[in-house]
Rosetta silent file (secondary structure, phi, psi, omega in degrees, C-alpha in Angstrom):
SEQUENCE: XXXXXXXXXXXXXXXXXXXXXXXXXXXXXXXXXXXXXXXXXXXXXXXXXXXXXXXXXXXXXXXXXXXXXXXXXXXXXXXXXXXXXXXXXXXXXXXXXXXXXXXXXXXXXXXX
SCORE:     score description
SCORE:     0.000 S_00000001
   1 L     0.000  135.372  179.408   22.880   -1.569   -4.197 S_00000001
   2 L   -71.734  161.329  179.569   26.308   -0.404   -5.313 S_00000001
   3 H   -62.236  -40.583 -178.885   28.539   -2.684   -7.402 S_00000001
   4 H   -67.407  -37.616  176.998   31.079   -3.082   -4.598 S_00000001
   5 H   -66.391  -41.845  178.676   28.324   -4.037   -2.130 S_00000001
   6 H   -63.190  -41.017  178.848   26.876   -6.505   -4.636 S_00000001
   7 H   -66.547  -38.149  176.653   30.284   -8.061   -5.206 S_00000001
   8 H   -64.429  -41.794  178.495   30.855   -8.407   -1.444 S_00000001
   9 H   -65.644  -40.943  177.676   27.473  -10.051   -1.070 S_00000001
  10 H   -60.101  -43.812  178.479   28.213  -12.357   -3.996 S_00000001
  11 H   -61.005  -40.014  178.001   31.472  -13.431   -2.350 S_00000001
  12 H   -63.778  -40.668  177.894   29.569  -14.180    0.857 S_00000001
  13 H   -67.322  -38.286 -178.140   27.074  -16.314   -1.080 S_00000001
  14 H   -74.607  -34.636 -177.558   29.850  -18.152   -2.934 S_00000001
  15 L  -131.543   66.432 -178.501   32.015  -18.773    0.133 S_00000001
  16 L   -71.888  149.372  173.639   29.802  -18.656    3.226 S_00000001
  17 L   -60.798  152.847  179.883   31.314  -19.430    6.613 S_00000001
  18 L   -60.147  147.923  178.026   30.592  -22.962    7.831 S_00000001
  19 L    53.710   43.482 -178.297   27.271  -23.570    9.558 S_00000001
  20 L  -121.501  135.249  171.203   25.916  -20.203    8.391 S_00000001
  21 L  -111.043  134.896  179.999   22.492  -19.287    7.105 S_00000001
  22 L  -114.382  123.219  176.178   22.157  -16.031    5.218 S_00000001
  23 L  -112.986  120.891  177.038   18.802  -14.289    5.088 S_00000001
  24 L  -123.095  138.389  179.648   18.504  -11.364    2.712 S_00000001
  25 L  -122.551  152.605  176.031   15.315   -9.448    2.085 S_00000001
  26 L  -152.993  152.130  174.385   14.248   -7.052   -0.618 S_00000001
  27 L   -86.431  -17.004 -177.164   11.071   -5.346   -1.719 S_00000001
  28 L  -137.408   99.374 -176.813   12.101   -5.729   -5.364 S_00000001
  29 H   -65.153  -17.695 -179.943   13.755   -8.996   -6.372 S_00000001
  30 H   -79.534   -6.922  177.347   14.563   -7.523   -9.772 S_00000001
  31 H   -86.619   -6.106  179.887   16.986   -5.088   -8.143 S_00000001
  32 L   -86.992  135.889 -179.970   19.284   -7.985   -7.195 S_00000001
  33 L   -65.707  148.276 -171.582   22.070   -8.734   -9.643 S_00000001
  34 H   -60.193  -32.598 -179.489   21.541  -11.993  -11.520 S_00000001
  35 H   -67.671  -31.278  175.584   24.656  -13.710  -10.117 S_00000001
  36 H   -78.361  -45.860 -178.022   23.314  -13.302   -6.573 S_00000001
  37 H   -57.074  -39.002 -177.207   19.732  -14.098   -7.548 S_00000001
  38 L   -69.620  -19.789 -179.538   20.817  -17.350   -9.212 S_00000001
  39 L   -97.962   -1.623 -174.153   22.460  -18.536   -5.975 S_00000001
  40 L   -98.099  151.574  170.352   19.544  -17.674   -3.724 S_00000001
  41 L   -98.251  113.843 -172.477   16.617  -19.730   -2.510 S_00000001
  42 L   -88.193  127.765  174.154   13.643  -17.413   -3.030 S_00000001
  43 L  -123.924  118.314  178.881   10.820  -17.333   -0.483 S_00000001
  44 L   -92.342  136.037  176.130    7.960  -14.957   -1.238 S_00000001
  45 L  -113.340  135.447 -178.624    5.950  -13.479    1.615 S_00000001
  46 L  -120.283  152.913  176.154    2.497  -12.109    0.988 S_00000001
  47 L   -69.682  151.954  174.254    0.209   -9.871    2.983 S_00000001
  48 L   -76.305  156.329  173.357   -2.786  -11.400    4.694 S_00000001
  49 L   -82.136  167.240 -175.305   -6.223  -10.501    3.439 S_00000001
  50 H   -54.033  -46.579 -177.381   -8.497   -8.296    5.519 S_00000001
  51 H   -63.383  -37.917  178.465  -10.582  -11.186    6.881 S_00000001
  52 H   -64.911  -42.631  179.888   -7.482  -13.101    8.006 S_00000001
  53 H   -62.564  -44.677  179.266   -6.126  -10.079    9.881 S_00000001
  54 H   -60.505  -44.224 -179.105   -9.478   -9.560   11.627 S_00000001
  55 H   -60.586  -46.864  179.053   -9.643  -13.254   12.578 S_00000001
  56 H   -65.620  -38.418  178.407   -6.142  -13.246   14.076 S_00000001
  57 H   -64.913  -38.420  178.470   -6.819   -9.985   15.907 S_00000001
  58 H   -60.765  -36.959  179.771  -10.009  -11.440   17.392 S_00000001
  59 H   -76.167  -30.917 -179.830   -8.010  -14.324   18.854 S_00000001
  60 H   -85.427  -25.560 -177.953   -5.235  -12.047   20.197 S_00000001
  61 L  -129.806   65.439 -172.943   -7.558   -9.283   21.477 S_00000001
  62 L   -64.534  -23.155 -178.120  -10.753  -11.101   22.525 S_00000001
  63 L   -96.615    6.276 -177.753  -12.005   -8.242   24.732 S_00000001
  64 L   -92.157  140.125  178.299  -11.535   -5.512   22.112 S_00000001
  65 L   -53.880  134.623 -175.804  -14.477   -4.002   20.268 S_00000001
  66 H   -60.678  -34.472  179.104  -14.878   -5.617   16.843 S_00000001
  67 H   -63.687  -36.206  177.073  -15.016   -2.220   15.092 S_00000001
  68 H   -65.885  -41.990  178.836  -11.572   -1.387   16.491 S_00000001
  69 H   -62.677  -43.264 -179.397  -10.231   -4.716   15.253 S_00000001
  70 H   -65.372  -39.026  178.814  -11.724   -4.137   11.810 S_00000001
  71 H   -67.778  -42.082  177.108  -10.299   -0.633   11.615 S_00000001
  72 H   -61.591  -39.477  177.875   -6.846   -1.843   12.676 S_00000001
  73 H   -64.200  -39.576  179.723   -7.082   -4.541    9.992 S_00000001
  74 H   -64.579  -45.630  179.257   -8.036   -1.920    7.418 S_00000001
  75 H   -65.103  -31.488 -170.920   -5.109    0.327    8.371 S_00000001
  76 H   -72.518  -20.152 -178.119   -2.647   -2.558    8.427 S_00000001
  77 L    54.579   40.934  175.753   -2.942   -3.376    4.713 S_00000001
  78 L    87.756    4.541 -179.025   -2.521   -7.070    5.472 S_00000001
  79 L  -101.786  100.798 -174.812    0.353   -6.735    7.944 S_00000001
  80 H   -59.575  -44.369  179.769   -0.736   -8.524   11.119 S_00000001
  81 H   -59.498  -39.796  178.289    2.198   -7.292   13.215 S_00000001
  82 H   -66.063  -40.755  178.812    1.414   -3.705   12.280 S_00000001
  83 H   -61.585  -41.462  178.228   -2.255   -4.202   13.204 S_00000001
  84 H   -63.519  -45.383  179.255   -1.225   -5.528   16.646 S_00000001
  85 H   -62.066  -39.590  179.528    1.116   -2.578   17.231 S_00000001
  86 H   -61.464  -46.180  179.580   -1.618   -0.205   16.164 S_00000001
  87 H   -64.390  -39.895 -179.055   -4.086   -1.664   18.659 S_00000001
  88 H   -69.930  -39.289 -174.478   -1.534   -1.624   21.478 S_00000001
  89 H   -84.016  -13.427 -177.553   -0.292    1.917   20.827 S_00000001
  90 L  -118.027   25.263 -175.715   -3.729    3.463   20.310 S_00000001
  91 L   -56.474  -32.320 -177.289   -5.616    1.827   23.168 S_00000001
  92 L   -93.814   -2.238 -177.247   -6.692    5.206   24.551 S_00000001
  93 L   -84.234  155.298  176.314   -7.650    6.817   21.230 S_00000001
  94 L   -84.701  104.841 -175.367  -11.158    7.286   19.930 S_00000001
  95 H   -67.535  -24.651  179.111  -11.282    4.945   16.948 S_00000001
  96 H   -64.892  -41.178  177.117  -14.469    6.510   15.594 S_00000001
  97 H   -65.319  -42.602  179.317  -12.619    9.794   14.994 S_00000001
  98 H   -61.778  -42.485  179.826   -9.703    7.953   13.418 S_00000001
  99 H   -62.294  -41.431  178.729  -12.084    6.041   11.177 S_00000001
 100 H   -61.967  -45.767  178.039  -13.753    9.273   10.069 S_00000001
 101 H   -63.155  -41.373  179.681  -10.379   10.861    9.225 S_00000001
 102 H   -61.814  -45.803  179.863   -9.284    7.726    7.400 S_00000001
 103 H   -62.320  -41.544  178.043  -12.456    7.653    5.276 S_00000001
 104 H   -63.993  -40.555  179.052  -12.036   11.330    4.381 S_00000001
 105 H   -62.804  -45.352  179.247   -8.406   10.730    3.448 S_00000001
 106 H   -62.508  -42.054  178.248   -9.319    7.784    1.203 S_00000001
 107 H   -61.893  -40.113  176.960  -12.029    9.869   -0.454 S_00000001
 108 H   -61.962  -40.621  179.578   -9.521   12.646   -1.132 S_00000001
 109 H   -65.616  -36.241  179.826   -7.183   10.133   -2.757 S_00000001
 110 H   -68.475  -26.976 -178.780   -9.997    8.824   -4.941 S_00000001
 111 H   -91.226  -10.414 -177.650  -10.788   12.324   -6.216 S_00000001
 112 L   -92.213    0.000    0.000   -7.222   13.340   -7.004 S_00000001
């Protein structure tokens, strides 16, 4: 974030309009300047574990093959919304082929 952008954001935090909630997100809280960070209420969000994603997918997609749900959970890296989008957008794809490609890709990463 540039200094001028940080200063504008700081001014907004110091003098917010009435009845206003400000939600700011970042992937790296250490990139926020300390004057803004000190005025913020920090809420950390964490990814779900694999089993949680599978469980939620089973309740949202009860008629879907469990292997597809498990593969979507694996691809999602703990992001339930991404897993749902994956299942919806790939309904016509052959998940066995995707799983095979994914396993080969992971193996290549492990050897490099």
